[in-house]
């Protein structure tokens, strides 16, 4: 069965003081759940926005994304792309994270700052490619 790829962005609703704990918690749940249904992907947090790519079977992505959309830790969820994808780009990550300066190495923080990342200005393909570039730059 062909894999699918879903790309969305959303607005953060987590209070500043709670960001580290909440993101840690949601990453733990994401990695556990995604591994079970063979979803891979990447999550980025920057400037009050989340952007995420999910890769996997159509059914696994649909049920996971329904749960994600109901999550009150973010809002205004905008789906940019949901389509068949011949290859996976984040195969080795149940959920890679590119994040807030507080939560990452100086190196990654520099990359995120340099990227001028603002998901509102990107379409699905651009957002997907940006996340891919950022992660591969980090490796
Ligand atoms: C920005 C964001 C991204 C998320 N990504 C995922 C994800 O990739 N996979 C997942 O299972 N849950 C994800 N979640 C968490 C879900 O909304 C939900 O809290 C979680 O799946 C519940 O898992 P549990 O019942 O095992 O605790 C995300 C939440 C947010 C706010």
PDB file of C-alpha atoms in Angstrom, residues 13-73:
ATOM      1  CA  UNK A  13      -1.963  27.426  22.877  1.00  0.00           C
ATOM      2  CA  UNK A  14       0.509  26.345  25.561  1.00  0.00           C
ATOM      3  CA  UNK A  15       1.457  29.015  28.106  1.00  0.00           C
ATOM      4  CA  UNK A  16       5.083  30.127  27.912  1.00  0.00           C
ATOM      5  CA  UNK A  17       6.020  28.715  31.338  1.00  0.00           C
ATOM      6  CA  UNK A  18       4.586  25.306  30.449  1.00  0.00           C
ATOM      7  CA  UNK A  19       6.178  24.900  27.023  1.00  0.00           C
ATOM      8  CA  UNK A  20       9.071  22.639  27.957  1.00  0.00           C
ATOM      9  CA  UNK A  21       6.972  20.223  30.007  1.00  0.00           C
ATOM     10  CA  UNK A  22       4.065  20.116  27.576  1.00  0.00           C
ATOM     11  CA  UNK A  23       6.208  19.631  24.483  1.00  0.00           C
ATOM     12  CA  UNK A  24       8.173  16.913  26.276  1.00  0.00           C
ATOM     13  CA  UNK A  25       4.916  15.144  27.157  1.00  0.00           C
ATOM     14  CA  UNK A  26       3.411  15.407  23.688  1.00  0.00           C
ATOM     15  CA  UNK A  27       6.641  14.196  22.062  1.00  0.00           C
ATOM     16  CA  UNK A  28       6.741  11.164  24.337  1.00  0.00           C
ATOM     17  CA  UNK A  29       3.132  10.274  23.460  1.00  0.00           C
ATOM     18  CA  UNK A  30       3.764  10.949  19.762  1.00  0.00           C
ATOM     19  CA  UNK A  31       6.828   8.727  19.612  1.00  0.00           C
ATOM     20  CA  UNK A  32       5.122   5.902  21.486  1.00  0.00           C
ATOM     21  CA  UNK A  33       1.895   6.020  19.445  1.00  0.00           C
ATOM     22  CA  UNK A  34       3.538   6.650  16.073  1.00  0.00           C
ATOM     23  CA  UNK A  35       5.958   3.738  16.474  1.00  0.00           C
ATOM     24  CA  UNK A  36       2.999   1.409  17.101  1.00  0.00           C
ATOM     25  CA  UNK A  37       1.231   2.379  13.854  1.00  0.00           C
ATOM     26  CA  UNK A  38       4.467   2.882  11.855  1.00  0.00           C
ATOM     27  CA  UNK A  39       4.073   6.622  11.396  1.00  0.00           C
ATOM     28  CA  UNK A  40       7.230   8.683  10.920  1.00  0.00           C
ATOM     29  CA  UNK A  41       7.528  12.451  10.793  1.00  0.00           C
ATOM     30  CA  UNK A  42       8.831  15.733  12.050  1.00  0.00           C
ATOM     31  CA  UNK A  43       7.461  18.428  14.325  1.00  0.00           C
ATOM     32  CA  UNK A  44       8.709  21.987  14.422  1.00  0.00           C
ATOM     33  CA  UNK A  45       7.929  24.644  16.990  1.00  0.00           C
ATOM     34  CA  UNK A  46       8.872  28.247  16.425  1.00  0.00           C
ATOM     35  CA  UNK A  47       7.447  31.687  17.121  1.00  0.00           C
ATOM     36  CA  UNK A  48       4.137  30.413  18.442  1.00  0.00           C
ATOM     37  CA  UNK A  49       3.489  27.969  15.617  1.00  0.00           C
ATOM     38  CA  UNK A  50       3.699  24.230  15.203  1.00  0.00           C
ATOM     39  CA  UNK A  51       4.342  22.622  11.834  1.00  0.00           C
ATOM     40  CA  UNK A  52       4.209  18.876  11.408  1.00  0.00           C
ATOM     41  CA  UNK A  53       4.714  16.249   8.726  1.00  0.00           C
ATOM     42  CA  UNK A  54       3.194  12.784   9.228  1.00  0.00           C
ATOM     43  CA  UNK A  55       4.110   9.860   6.972  1.00  0.00           C
ATOM     44  CA  UNK A  56       2.430   6.462   6.994  1.00  0.00           C
ATOM     45  CA  UNK A  57      -0.633   4.523   5.901  1.00  0.00           C
ATOM     46  CA  UNK A  58      -3.716   6.578   5.093  1.00  0.00           C
ATOM     47  CA  UNK A  59      -5.674   4.924   7.922  1.00  0.00           C
ATOM     48  CA  UNK A  60      -2.952   5.481  10.530  1.00  0.00           C
ATOM     49  CA  UNK A  61      -2.536   9.125   9.552  1.00  0.00           C
ATOM     50  CA  UNK A  62      -6.291   9.775   9.577  1.00  0.00           C
ATOM     51  CA  UNK A  63      -6.831   8.380  13.060  1.00  0.00           C
ATOM     52  CA  UNK A  64      -3.729  10.106  14.439  1.00  0.00           C
ATOM     53  CA  UNK A  65      -4.601  13.461  12.861  1.00  0.00           C
ATOM     54  CA  UNK A  66      -8.149  13.298  14.267  1.00  0.00           C
ATOM     55  CA  UNK A  67      -6.625  13.007  17.740  1.00  0.00           C
ATOM     56  CA  UNK A  68      -4.110  15.764  17.065  1.00  0.00           C
ATOM     57  CA  UNK A  69      -6.836  18.160  15.855  1.00  0.00           C
ATOM     58  CA  UNK A  70      -8.791  17.723  19.087  1.00  0.00           C
ATOM     59  CA  UNK A  71      -5.737  18.600  21.204  1.00  0.00           C
ATOM     60  CA  UNK A  72      -6.198  21.904  23.088  1.00  0.00           C
ATOM     61  CA  UNK A  73      -2.461  22.540  23.214  1.00  0.00           C
TER      62      UNK A  73
END
